[in-house]
Amino acid sequence: MRPYRCPFAFALHAVVLLFSLVGFAGTPTVATTGPVLPSNTPAAKRGFDFFYNMEYDKAIHEFETLQKEIPNDPFVTNYLLSTVLFKELYRIGALDTESYAADSFLDQKARRPVDPKAKQRILELATQAAMQSEKQLAGNPNNVDALYARGVTRSLRSTYMGMAEKAWLSAIRAALGARRDHDRVLELDRNYAAAKTAVGVHNYIVGSLSWPMKVAASLIGVSGNRQKGLQLLRESAGADTISSMDAKIALALFLRREQKYAEALELVRGMVTAYPRNFLVAIEFANLENAAGHGPDAIASYRGILESYKQKKYALAEPELAAYGLGVSLRGQRRFDEAAEAFASVGKYPNIDKELAQRAALDSGEMYDTLKQREPAVKKYQEAIVFDSKSDLADTARKHIKQPYQFR
């Protein structure tokens, strides 16, 4: 897989990523102060487990039940909003971390259009949660739980507007509002661990911008520090709250970019153990192993994922991503015959993304060329061209048809 990197060239869009990156597996919320919270109820605990295992329909049922029991709580509404939102983001293909490997994601269309009914419910729940927080803040402007809940609602609205609608200006406004809310929470209560997740992500992203981009960001009141961001995320990840899962997700992604693979692998390994039915966490662990140079381990992990898929152990899955990652790892180990087969298998899975299928066909052809098997290589190049004859990948395939690919 391509090494993960954030689109740091766009200062304002980086603000939106504050929340969309954390959305890798979801963003349920929990406060750390005040009275006993709805997060401690059996329904909520079941809902969180279903959510992080990507069993979204079951999670929705639990949170709807909880909302009937506690109808005016913004936390509960945010639980439900998170689940409905990320179920839809997964359906349209917006939760793959590889989508953020290039700045082109800003204009990239979703694999599938947003469901109008899902859109309506997402916006209705966001409005409902915001009104519930505002009602509590009207009685006490320094209510940290209400401030935090409003910030989460704004972050979820930002995530939807950016990732689903590509309405970046609206997303940015909501993201900045969320950052202000969570900054205020930490001013009032430095130990409010859940708020450290969002503020930590924001600090890391903005702190990683080039100097000119930092200056541009400062003009709209956005500042950041990369090391401070990592520290805040470590603190949130180590806290005993539901939001610690989100902090671990973001921290692992950033540690991967910092090439601190040992720490990242330890974090994600724990997530795989805690949520064995979460395909996205499993694939990220295999990606990390490969990025860390542990090729044989990555190969075993990708094959394990594909076997688990066959045994229907995942609630939701995109096995083609594991098949492609397997091909990349095998190629890295110079096991070209197995890599050719792995790449060729990618296109056999249903509902596959056209660009991934095209890339896999091209890569398979290159492996056959490396093995001096010209006939199957040309066949794969021709297959790649059929997917999209006007793409850069098709142009590369045409070049290989004229002159065999040479592995470097």
mmCIF file of C-alpha atoms in Angstrom:
data_model
loop_
_atom_site.group_PDB
_atom_site.id
_atom_site.type_symbol
_atom_site.label_atom_id
_atom_site.label_comp_id
_atom_site.label_asym_id
_atom_site.label_seq_id
_atom_site.Cartn_x
_atom_site.Cartn_y
_atom_site.Cartn_z
ATOM 1 C CA MET A 1 0.000 0.000 0.000
ATOM 2 C CA ARG A 2 1.110 3.591 -0.480
ATOM 3 C CA PRO A 3 2.510 5.086 2.740
ATOM 4 C CA TYR A 4 -0.132 7.076 4.546
ATOM 5 C CA ARG A 5 0.249 10.846 4.515
ATOM 6 C CA CYS A 6 -2.193 13.659 5.247
ATOM 7 C CA PRO A 7 -2.907 16.279 2.542
ATOM 8 C CA PHE A 8 -0.839 18.904 4.326
ATOM 9 C CA ALA A 9 -0.712 21.224 1.304
ATOM 10 C CA PHE A 10 -4.158 22.575 2.085
ATOM 11 C CA ALA A 11 -4.219 24.431 5.405
ATOM 12 C CA LEU A 12 -7.962 24.932 5.601
ATOM 13 C CA HIS A 13 -8.787 21.437 4.449
ATOM 14 C CA ALA A 14 -6.442 20.092 7.099
ATOM 15 C CA VAL A 15 -8.807 21.545 9.671
ATOM 16 C CA VAL A 16 -11.583 19.327 8.325
ATOM 17 C CA LEU A 17 -9.311 16.294 8.599
ATOM 18 C CA LEU A 18 -9.246 16.973 12.322
ATOM 19 C CA PHE A 19 -12.429 14.952 12.451
ATOM 20 C CA SER A 20 -12.484 12.858 9.291
ATOM 21 C CA LEU A 21 -9.272 11.052 10.259
ATOM 22 C CA VAL A 22 -10.679 10.148 13.639
ATOM 23 C CA GLY A 23 -13.637 8.752 11.722
ATOM 24 C CA PHE A 24 -11.477 5.726 10.638
ATOM 25 C CA ALA A 25 -13.572 3.623 13.014
ATOM 26 C CA GLY A 26 -15.986 6.120 14.514
ATOM 27 C CA THR A 27 -16.433 8.860 17.052
ATOM 28 C CA PRO A 28 -18.875 8.043 19.869
ATOM 29 C CA THR A 29 -18.539 10.451 22.760
ATOM 30 C CA VAL A 30 -18.291 10.257 26.516
ATOM 31 C CA ALA A 31 -17.713 12.866 29.183
ATOM 32 C CA THR A 32 -15.250 12.349 32.012
ATOM 33 C CA THR A 33 -16.775 14.569 34.674
ATOM 34 C CA GLY A 34 -20.119 15.118 36.320
ATOM 35 C CA PRO A 35 -22.795 12.601 37.346
ATOM 36 C CA VAL A 36 -23.222 9.035 36.120
ATOM 37 C CA LEU A 37 -23.445 9.209 32.353
ATOM 38 C CA PRO A 38 -25.606 7.298 29.857
ATOM 39 C CA SER A 39 -22.394 5.753 28.495
ATOM 40 C CA ASN A 40 -22.363 3.480 31.562
ATOM 41 C CA THR A 41 -25.713 1.875 30.780
ATOM 42 C CA PRO A 42 -25.838 -1.693 29.411
ATOM 43 C CA ALA A 43 -27.466 -0.477 26.166
ATOM 44 C CA ALA A 44 -24.690 2.043 25.581
ATOM 45 C CA LYS A 45 -21.937 -0.481 26.276
ATOM 46 C CA ARG A 46 -23.504 -2.931 23.850
ATOM 47 C CA GLY A 47 -23.894 -0.142 21.333
ATOM 48 C CA PHE A 48 -20.236 0.869 21.583
ATOM 49 C CA ASP A 49 -19.103 -2.724 21.128
ATOM 50 C CA PHE A 50 -21.295 -3.128 18.059
ATOM 51 C CA PHE A 51 -20.151 0.242 16.718
ATOM 52 C CA TYR A 52 -16.428 -0.452 16.951
ATOM 53 C CA ASN A 53 -16.965 -3.893 15.457
ATOM 54 C CA MET A 54 -18.721 -2.171 12.506
ATOM 55 C CA GLU A 55 -22.052 -3.814 13.278
ATOM 56 C CA TYR A 56 -23.811 -0.541 12.648
ATOM 57 C CA ASP A 57 -27.428 -1.730 12.481
ATOM 58 C CA LYS A 58 -27.129 -3.433 15.872
ATOM 59 C CA ALA A 59 -25.487 -0.323 17.329
ATOM 60 C CA ILE A 60 -28.276 1.870 15.954
ATOM 61 C CA HIS A 61 -30.865 -0.345 17.628
ATOM 62 C CA GLU A 62 -29.127 -0.047 21.004
ATOM 63 C CA PHE A 63 -28.719 3.725 20.779
ATOM 64 C CA GLU A 64 -32.309 4.214 19.637
ATOM 65 C CA THR A 65 -33.406 2.233 22.678
ATOM 66 C CA LEU A 66 -31.216 4.388 24.902
ATOM 67 C CA GLN A 67 -32.553 7.569 23.331
ATOM 68 C CA LYS A 68 -36.102 6.549 24.234
ATOM 69 C CA GLU A 69 -35.000 6.041 27.835
ATOM 70 C CA ILE A 70 -33.024 9.321 27.964
ATOM 71 C CA PRO A 71 -34.659 11.511 25.297
ATOM 72 C CA ASN A 72 -33.056 14.900 26.010
ATOM 73 C CA ASP A 73 -29.379 14.021 26.431
ATOM 74 C CA PRO A 74 -26.995 15.348 23.714
ATOM 75 C CA PHE A 75 -24.502 12.568 24.425
ATOM 76 C CA VAL A 76 -27.053 9.887 23.577
ATOM 77 C CA THR A 77 -28.104 11.745 20.438
ATOM 78 C CA ASN A 78 -24.435 11.995 19.433
ATOM 79 C CA TYR A 79 -24.019 8.244 19.929
ATOM 80 C CA LEU A 80 -26.850 7.644 17.477
ATOM 81 C CA LEU A 81 -25.681 10.376 15.096
ATOM 82 C CA SER A 82 -22.157 8.896 15.002
ATOM 83 C CA THR A 83 -23.451 5.470 14.116
ATOM 84 C CA VAL A 84 -25.862 6.595 11.408
ATOM 85 C CA LEU A 85 -23.183 8.855 9.934
ATOM 86 C CA PHE A 86 -20.366 6.316 9.827
ATOM 87 C CA LYS A 87 -22.624 3.589 8.521
ATOM 88 C CA GLU A 88 -23.355 5.857 5.558
ATOM 89 C CA LEU A 89 -19.725 6.956 5.153
ATOM 90 C CA TYR A 90 -18.665 3.321 4.993
ATOM 91 C CA ARG A 91 -21.388 2.533 2.470
ATOM 92 C CA ILE A 92 -20.289 5.297 0.086
ATOM 93 C CA GLY A 93 -16.628 4.257 0.432
ATOM 94 C CA ALA A 94 -15.340 7.206 2.475
ATOM 95 C CA LEU A 95 -13.628 5.382 5.368
ATOM 96 C CA ASP A 96 -10.615 3.902 3.555
ATOM 97 C CA THR A 97 -7.442 5.565 4.882
ATOM 98 C CA GLU A 98 -5.816 5.089 1.480
ATOM 99 C CA SER A 99 -8.294 7.647 0.124
ATOM 100 C CA TYR A 100 -6.277 10.314 1.918
ATOM 101 C CA ALA A 101 -2.912 9.343 0.427
ATOM 102 C CA ALA A 102 -3.070 12.196 -2.087
ATOM 103 C CA ASP A 103 -4.506 15.703 -2.276
ATOM 104 C CA SER A 104 -6.811 14.546 -5.076
ATOM 105 C CA PHE A 105 -9.196 13.182 -2.438
ATOM 106 C CA LEU A 106 -10.581 16.718 -2.095
ATOM 107 C CA ASP A 107 -12.238 16.406 -5.493
ATOM 108 C CA GLN A 108 -12.658 12.652 -5.524
ATOM 109 C CA LYS A 109 -16.241 11.516 -5.841
ATOM 110 C CA ALA A 110 -17.628 8.886 -3.495
ATOM 111 C CA ARG A 111 -18.001 5.399 -4.909
ATOM 112 C CA ARG A 112 -21.732 5.614 -4.325
ATOM 113 C CA PRO A 113 -24.079 8.600 -3.877
ATOM 114 C CA VAL A 114 -25.362 9.545 -0.443
ATOM 115 C CA ASP A 115 -28.727 7.994 0.444
ATOM 116 C CA PRO A 116 -31.257 10.877 0.730
ATOM 117 C CA LYS A 117 -32.934 9.209 3.712
ATOM 118 C CA ALA A 118 -29.602 8.807 5.495
ATOM 119 C CA LYS A 119 -28.743 12.435 4.752
ATOM 120 C CA GLN A 120 -32.034 13.642 6.183
ATOM 121 C CA ARG A 121 -31.604 11.630 9.358
ATOM 122 C CA ILE A 122 -27.986 12.725 9.842
ATOM 123 C CA LEU A 123 -28.920 16.401 9.583
ATOM 124 C CA GLU A 124 -31.980 15.969 11.798
ATOM 125 C CA LEU A 125 -29.951 14.229 14.520
ATOM 126 C CA ALA A 126 -27.212 16.877 14.292
ATOM 127 C CA THR A 127 -29.799 19.627 14.755
ATOM 128 C CA GLN A 128 -31.425 17.768 17.640
ATOM 129 C CA ALA A 129 -28.096 17.199 19.440
ATOM 130 C CA ALA A 130 -27.061 20.838 18.994
ATOM 131 C CA MET A 131 -30.357 22.102 20.424
ATOM 132 C CA GLN A 132 -30.012 19.803 23.433
ATOM 133 C CA SER A 133 -26.507 21.128 24.158
ATOM 134 C CA GLU A 134 -27.581 24.736 23.651
ATOM 135 C CA LYS A 135 -30.429 24.268 26.122
ATOM 136 C CA GLN A 136 -27.993 23.099 28.790
ATOM 137 C CA LEU A 137 -25.542 25.897 28.009
ATOM 138 C CA ALA A 138 -28.306 28.492 28.323
ATOM 139 C CA GLY A 139 -28.541 27.552 31.985
ATOM 140 C CA ASN A 140 -24.768 27.340 32.499
ATOM 141 C CA PRO A 141 -22.362 28.610 29.778
ATOM 142 C CA ASN A 142 -19.489 26.808 31.512
ATOM 143 C CA ASN A 143 -21.113 23.374 31.516
ATOM 144 C CA VAL A 144 -18.136 21.354 30.258
ATOM 145 C CA ASP A 145 -20.211 18.311 29.312
ATOM 146 C CA ALA A 146 -22.565 20.426 27.206
ATOM 147 C CA LEU A 147 -19.632 22.262 25.596
ATOM 148 C CA TYR A 148 -17.966 18.982 24.780
ATOM 149 C CA ALA A 149 -21.158 17.483 23.394
ATOM 150 C CA ARG A 150 -21.755 20.537 21.188
ATOM 151 C CA GLY A 151 -18.183 20.293 19.903
ATOM 152 C CA VAL A 152 -18.703 16.650 18.986
ATOM 153 C CA THR A 153 -21.934 17.466 17.169
ATOM 154 C CA ARG A 154 -20.148 20.181 15.214
ATOM 155 C CA SER A 155 -17.308 17.803 14.399
ATOM 156 C CA LEU A 156 -19.732 15.185 13.118
ATOM 157 C CA ARG A 157 -21.491 17.786 10.975
ATOM 158 C CA SER A 158 -18.067 18.842 9.666
ATOM 159 C CA THR A 159 -17.203 15.249 8.839
ATOM 160 C CA TYR A 160 -20.453 14.759 6.953
ATOM 161 C CA MET A 161 -20.201 18.014 5.002
ATOM 162 C CA GLY A 162 -16.582 17.364 4.032
ATOM 163 C CA MET A 163 -16.470 13.631 3.415
ATOM 164 C CA ALA A 164 -19.949 13.056 2.007
ATOM 165 C CA GLU A 165 -20.996 16.371 0.483
ATOM 166 C CA LYS A 166 -17.505 17.794 -0.323
ATOM 167 C CA ALA A 167 -18.886 21.114 0.966
ATOM 168 C CA TRP A 168 -15.537 22.223 2.352
ATOM 169 C CA LEU A 169 -16.391 25.757 3.448
ATOM 170 C CA SER A 170 -19.325 24.538 5.520
ATOM 171 C CA ALA A 171 -17.167 21.746 6.882
ATOM 172 C CA ILE A 172 -14.409 24.159 7.864
ATOM 173 C CA ARG A 173 -16.808 26.456 9.722
ATOM 174 C CA ALA A 174 -18.193 23.545 11.715
ATOM 175 C CA ALA A 175 -14.688 22.202 12.424
ATOM 176 C CA LEU A 176 -13.458 25.541 13.749
ATOM 177 C CA GLY A 177 -16.519 25.810 15.987
ATOM 178 C CA ALA A 178 -15.817 22.347 17.367
ATOM 179 C CA ARG A 179 -12.180 23.221 18.082
ATOM 180 C CA ARG A 180 -13.260 26.333 20.001
ATOM 181 C CA ASP A 181 -15.692 24.279 22.092
ATOM 182 C CA HIS A 182 -13.091 21.676 23.011
ATOM 183 C CA ASP A 183 -10.420 24.288 23.733
ATOM 184 C CA ARG A 184 -12.884 25.896 26.134
ATOM 185 C CA VAL A 185 -13.549 22.530 27.787
ATOM 186 C CA LEU A 186 -9.834 22.094 28.503
ATOM 187 C CA GLU A 187 -9.607 25.657 29.835
ATOM 188 C CA LEU A 188 -12.324 24.799 32.345
ATOM 189 C CA ASP A 189 -11.153 21.252 33.095
ATOM 190 C CA ARG A 190 -7.616 20.278 32.093
ATOM 191 C CA ASN A 191 -8.322 16.629 32.949
ATOM 192 C CA TYR A 192 -11.251 16.273 30.545
ATOM 193 C CA ALA A 193 -9.536 13.515 28.541
ATOM 194 C CA ALA A 194 -12.139 13.164 25.808
ATOM 195 C CA ALA A 195 -11.609 16.743 24.610
ATOM 196 C CA LYS A 196 -7.890 16.077 24.227
ATOM 197 C CA THR A 197 -8.572 13.787 21.261
ATOM 198 C CA ALA A 198 -9.923 16.442 18.918
ATOM 199 C CA VAL A 199 -7.547 19.150 20.129
ATOM 200 C CA GLY A 200 -4.628 16.732 19.809
ATOM 201 C CA VAL A 201 -5.490 15.809 16.222
ATOM 202 C CA HIS A 202 -5.909 19.475 15.343
ATOM 203 C CA ASN A 203 -2.557 20.424 16.891
ATOM 204 C CA TYR A 204 -0.730 17.671 15.040
ATOM 205 C CA ILE A 205 -2.206 18.448 11.622
ATOM 206 C CA VAL A 206 -1.741 22.209 11.790
ATOM 207 C CA GLY A 207 1.672 21.762 13.410
ATOM 208 C CA SER A 208 2.739 19.669 10.417
ATOM 209 C CA LEU A 209 1.946 22.372 7.864
ATOM 210 C CA SER A 210 4.715 24.198 6.041
ATOM 211 C CA TRP A 211 5.636 27.603 7.487
ATOM 212 C CA PRO A 212 3.666 29.609 4.844
ATOM 213 C CA MET A 213 0.632 27.414 5.458
ATOM 214 C CA LYS A 214 0.940 27.904 9.230
ATOM 215 C CA VAL A 215 0.939 31.664 8.684
ATOM 216 C CA ALA A 216 -2.162 31.377 6.484
ATOM 217 C CA ALA A 217 -3.870 29.224 9.095
ATOM 218 C CA SER A 218 -3.021 31.671 11.876
ATOM 219 C CA LEU A 219 -4.932 34.379 10.019
ATOM 220 C CA ILE A 220 -8.154 32.501 10.725
ATOM 221 C CA GLY A 221 -7.187 31.742 14.312
ATOM 222 C CA VAL A 222 -5.816 28.240 13.725
ATOM 223 C CA SER A 223 -2.595 27.194 15.461
ATOM 224 C CA GLY A 224 -0.914 23.906 16.252
ATOM 225 C CA ASN A 225 2.110 22.025 17.515
ATOM 226 C CA ARG A 226 2.925 18.540 16.258
ATOM 227 C CA GLN A 227 4.563 17.202 19.418
ATOM 228 C CA LYS A 228 1.869 18.729 21.625
ATOM 229 C CA GLY A 229 -0.717 17.010 19.446
ATOM 230 C CA LEU A 230 0.925 13.616 19.873
ATOM 231 C CA GLN A 231 1.173 14.127 23.625
ATOM 232 C CA LEU A 232 -2.500 15.067 23.955
ATOM 233 C CA LEU A 233 -3.460 11.998 21.937
ATOM 234 C CA ARG A 234 -1.308 9.771 24.129
ATOM 235 C CA GLU A 235 -3.016 11.180 27.223
ATOM 236 C CA SER A 236 -6.471 10.642 25.749
ATOM 237 C CA ALA A 237 -5.581 7.150 24.499
ATOM 238 C CA GLY A 238 -4.446 6.175 27.984
ATOM 239 C CA ALA A 239 -7.603 7.420 29.697
ATOM 240 C CA ASP A 240 -10.433 5.069 30.610
ATOM 241 C CA THR A 241 -13.079 6.603 28.358
ATOM 242 C CA ILE A 242 -14.942 5.558 25.239
ATOM 243 C CA SER A 243 -13.154 8.304 23.310
ATOM 244 C CA SER A 244 -9.789 6.637 24.019
ATOM 245 C CA MET A 245 -10.462 4.364 21.041
ATOM 246 C CA ASP A 246 -10.695 7.397 18.768
ATOM 247 C CA ALA A 247 -7.472 8.796 20.221
ATOM 248 C CA LYS A 248 -5.711 5.501 19.528
ATOM 249 C CA ILE A 249 -6.935 5.514 15.928
ATOM 250 C CA ALA A 250 -5.674 9.023 15.256
ATOM 251 C CA LEU A 251 -2.433 8.454 17.172
ATOM 252 C CA ALA A 252 -1.671 5.285 15.221
ATOM 253 C CA LEU A 253 -2.174 7.069 11.898
ATOM 254 C CA PHE A 254 0.144 9.905 12.903
ATOM 255 C CA LEU A 255 2.764 7.570 14.370
ATOM 256 C CA ARG A 256 2.787 5.780 11.036
ATOM 257 C CA ARG A 257 3.541 9.074 9.312
ATOM 258 C CA GLU A 258 6.303 9.745 11.885
ATOM 259 C CA GLN A 259 7.659 6.237 11.153
ATOM 260 C CA LYS A 260 7.308 5.301 14.817
ATOM 261 C CA TYR A 261 6.099 1.886 13.811
ATOM 262 C CA ALA A 262 6.701 -0.028 17.044
ATOM 263 C CA GLU A 263 4.383 2.236 19.046
ATOM 264 C CA ALA A 264 1.801 2.301 16.260
ATOM 265 C CA LEU A 265 1.795 -1.488 15.937
ATOM 266 C CA GLU A 266 1.311 -1.909 19.684
ATOM 267 C CA LEU A 267 -1.693 0.428 19.607
ATOM 268 C CA VAL A 268 -3.389 -1.192 16.627
ATOM 269 C CA ARG A 269 -2.648 -4.718 17.849
ATOM 270 C CA GLY A 270 -4.670 -3.871 20.943
ATOM 271 C CA MET A 271 -7.554 -2.637 18.784
ATOM 272 C CA VAL A 272 -7.532 -5.849 16.730
ATOM 273 C CA THR A 273 -7.811 -7.849 19.960
ATOM 274 C CA ALA A 274 -10.547 -5.636 21.382
ATOM 275 C CA TYR A 275 -12.622 -5.484 18.187
ATOM 276 C CA PRO A 276 -11.969 -8.658 16.169
ATOM 277 C CA ARG A 277 -14.916 -8.071 13.822
ATOM 278 C CA ASN A 278 -13.606 -4.684 12.638
ATOM 279 C CA PHE A 279 -12.155 -5.177 9.163
ATOM 280 C CA LEU A 280 -10.725 -1.659 8.893
ATOM 281 C CA VAL A 281 -8.645 -2.085 12.046
ATOM 282 C CA ALA A 282 -7.374 -5.469 10.825
ATOM 283 C CA ILE A 283 -6.319 -4.087 7.444
ATOM 284 C CA GLU A 284 -4.620 -1.095 9.058
ATOM 285 C CA PHE A 285 -2.552 -3.442 11.231
ATOM 286 C CA ALA A 286 -1.383 -5.362 8.163
ATOM 287 C CA ASN A 287 -0.619 -2.080 6.365
ATOM 288 C CA LEU A 288 1.460 -0.971 9.342
ATOM 289 C CA GLU A 289 3.417 -4.229 9.380
ATOM 290 C CA ASN A 290 4.274 -3.788 5.722
ATOM 291 C CA ALA A 291 5.207 -0.105 6.163
ATOM 292 C CA ALA A 292 7.432 -1.068 9.110
ATOM 293 C CA GLY A 293 9.382 -3.492 6.926
ATOM 294 C CA HIS A 294 7.885 -6.639 8.463
ATOM 295 C CA GLY A 295 7.002 -8.134 5.071
ATOM 296 C CA PRO A 296 6.555 -11.791 6.100
ATOM 297 C CA ASP A 297 4.353 -10.762 9.041
ATOM 298 C CA ALA A 298 2.269 -8.538 6.761
ATOM 299 C CA ILE A 299 1.816 -11.391 4.289
ATOM 300 C CA ALA A 300 0.558 -13.631 7.077
ATOM 301 C CA SER A 301 -1.803 -10.907 8.317
ATOM 302 C CA TYR A 302 -3.287 -10.215 4.876
ATOM 303 C CA ARG A 303 -3.835 -13.923 4.317
ATOM 304 C CA GLY A 304 -5.416 -14.210 7.742
ATOM 305 C CA ILE A 305 -7.804 -11.369 6.873
ATOM 306 C CA LEU A 306 -8.820 -13.062 3.640
ATOM 307 C CA GLU A 307 -9.396 -16.331 5.490
ATOM 308 C CA SER A 308 -11.485 -14.544 8.125
ATOM 309 C CA TYR A 309 -13.505 -12.975 5.311
ATOM 310 C CA LYS A 310 -14.196 -16.408 3.847
ATOM 311 C CA GLN A 311 -15.360 -17.562 7.259
ATOM 312 C CA LYS A 312 -17.600 -14.478 7.512
ATOM 313 C CA LYS A 313 -15.968 -13.239 10.708
ATOM 314 C CA TYR A 314 -16.251 -9.549 9.776
ATOM 315 C CA ALA A 315 -19.450 -7.569 10.037
ATOM 316 C CA LEU A 316 -18.438 -5.579 6.947
ATOM 317 C CA ALA A 317 -15.384 -6.060 4.755
ATOM 318 C CA GLU A 318 -13.635 -5.075 1.546
ATOM 319 C CA PRO A 319 -11.474 -8.146 0.868
ATOM 320 C CA GLU A 320 -10.025 -6.606 -2.279
ATOM 321 C CA LEU A 321 -8.001 -4.246 -0.074
ATOM 322 C CA ALA A 322 -6.418 -7.222 1.701
ATOM 323 C CA ALA A 323 -5.775 -8.979 -1.613
ATOM 324 C CA TYR A 324 -4.056 -5.892 -2.996
ATOM 325 C CA GLY A 325 -2.021 -5.405 0.180
ATOM 326 C CA LEU A 326 -0.982 -9.045 -0.049
ATOM 327 C CA GLY A 327 0.264 -8.458 -3.584
ATOM 328 C CA VAL A 328 2.282 -5.418 -2.490
ATOM 329 C CA SER A 329 3.871 -7.335 0.399
ATOM 330 C CA LEU A 330 4.711 -10.341 -1.769
ATOM 331 C CA ARG A 331 6.256 -8.062 -4.383
ATOM 332 C CA GLY A 332 8.368 -6.451 -1.666
ATOM 333 C CA GLN A 333 9.657 -9.911 -0.743
ATOM 334 C CA ARG A 334 10.375 -10.633 -4.456
ATOM 335 C CA ARG A 335 7.894 -13.481 -4.501
ATOM 336 C CA PHE A 336 6.750 -12.362 -7.928
ATOM 337 C CA ASP A 337 4.714 -15.410 -8.943
ATOM 338 C CA GLU A 338 2.589 -15.211 -5.790
ATOM 339 C CA ALA A 339 2.327 -11.415 -6.145
ATOM 340 C CA ALA A 340 1.011 -11.782 -9.699
ATOM 341 C CA GLU A 341 -1.707 -14.136 -8.467
ATOM 342 C CA ALA A 342 -2.615 -11.890 -5.543
ATOM 343 C CA PHE A 343 -2.970 -8.821 -7.761
ATOM 344 C CA ALA A 344 -4.982 -10.834 -10.287
ATOM 345 C CA SER A 345 -7.386 -11.953 -7.541
ATOM 346 C CA VAL A 346 -8.328 -8.364 -6.624
ATOM 347 C CA GLY A 347 -10.735 -7.961 -9.541
ATOM 348 C CA LYS A 348 -12.670 -11.091 -8.605
ATOM 349 C CA TYR A 349 -14.379 -9.501 -5.615
ATOM 350 C CA PRO A 350 -17.834 -7.866 -6.001
ATOM 351 C CA ASN A 351 -18.444 -4.105 -5.989
ATOM 352 C CA ILE A 352 -14.754 -3.323 -6.295
ATOM 353 C CA ASP A 353 -13.568 0.246 -6.890
ATOM 354 C CA LYS A 354 -12.681 0.654 -10.566
ATOM 355 C CA GLU A 355 -9.388 2.437 -9.945
ATOM 356 C CA LEU A 356 -8.180 -0.255 -7.543
ATOM 357 C CA ALA A 357 -9.166 -2.977 -10.016
ATOM 358 C CA GLN A 358 -7.271 -1.177 -12.782
ATOM 359 C CA ARG A 359 -4.198 -0.680 -10.626
ATOM 360 C CA ALA A 360 -4.222 -4.336 -9.571
ATOM 361 C CA ALA A 361 -4.470 -5.527 -13.181
ATOM 362 C CA LEU A 362 -1.521 -3.314 -14.135
ATOM 363 C CA ASP A 363 0.532 -4.539 -11.171
ATOM 364 C CA SER A 364 -0.279 -8.142 -12.014
ATOM 365 C CA GLY A 365 0.926 -7.604 -15.577
ATOM 366 C CA GLU A 366 4.172 -6.109 -14.276
ATOM 367 C CA MET A 367 4.766 -9.166 -12.118
ATOM 368 C CA TYR A 368 4.228 -11.479 -15.099
ATOM 369 C CA ASP A 369 6.681 -9.378 -17.104
ATOM 370 C CA THR A 370 9.184 -9.683 -14.259
ATOM 371 C CA LEU A 371 8.755 -13.468 -14.493
ATOM 372 C CA LYS A 372 9.349 -13.248 -18.297
ATOM 373 C CA GLN A 373 5.790 -14.471 -18.916
ATOM 374 C CA ARG A 374 4.913 -12.070 -21.695
ATOM 375 C CA GLU A 375 1.544 -13.455 -22.811
ATOM 376 C CA PRO A 376 -0.278 -13.214 -19.435
ATOM 377 C CA ALA A 377 1.430 -9.856 -18.851
ATOM 378 C CA VAL A 378 -0.019 -8.354 -22.045
ATOM 379 C CA LYS A 379 -3.415 -9.817 -21.199
ATOM 380 C CA LYS A 380 -3.380 -8.039 -17.844
ATOM 381 C CA TYR A 381 -2.300 -4.749 -19.441
ATOM 382 C CA GLN A 382 -5.194 -4.988 -21.884
ATOM 383 C CA GLU A 383 -7.536 -5.687 -18.972
ATOM 384 C CA ALA A 384 -6.249 -2.577 -17.184
ATOM 385 C CA ILE A 385 -6.918 -0.409 -20.233
ATOM 386 C CA VAL A 386 -10.526 -1.605 -20.456
ATOM 387 C CA PHE A 387 -11.308 -0.302 -16.966
ATOM 388 C CA ASP A 388 -10.579 3.310 -17.958
ATOM 389 C CA SER A 389 -8.801 3.930 -21.257
ATOM 390 C CA LYS A 390 -8.204 7.640 -20.509
ATOM 391 C CA SER A 391 -6.443 7.257 -17.149
ATOM 392 C CA ASP A 392 -2.737 7.528 -16.395
ATOM 393 C CA LEU A 393 -2.760 3.857 -15.436
ATOM 394 C CA ALA A 394 -4.049 2.992 -18.918
ATOM 395 C CA ASP A 395 -1.238 5.031 -20.475
ATOM 396 C CA THR A 396 1.288 3.065 -18.411
ATOM 397 C CA ALA A 397 -0.311 -0.207 -19.523
ATOM 398 C CA ARG A 398 0.020 0.842 -23.192
ATOM 399 C CA LYS A 399 3.711 1.582 -22.674
ATOM 400 C CA HIS A 400 4.217 -1.863 -21.169
ATOM 401 C CA ILE A 401 2.464 -3.486 -24.113
ATOM 402 C CA LYS A 402 4.977 -1.827 -26.427
ATOM 403 C CA GLN A 403 7.954 -2.512 -24.180
ATOM 404 C CA PRO A 404 8.039 -5.093 -21.350
ATOM 405 C CA TYR A 405 8.127 -3.789 -17.802
ATOM 406 C CA GLN A 406 11.425 -4.143 -15.933
ATOM 407 C CA PHE A 407 11.327 -4.532 -12.155
ATOM 408 C CA ARG A 408 13.504 -2.110 -10.199
#
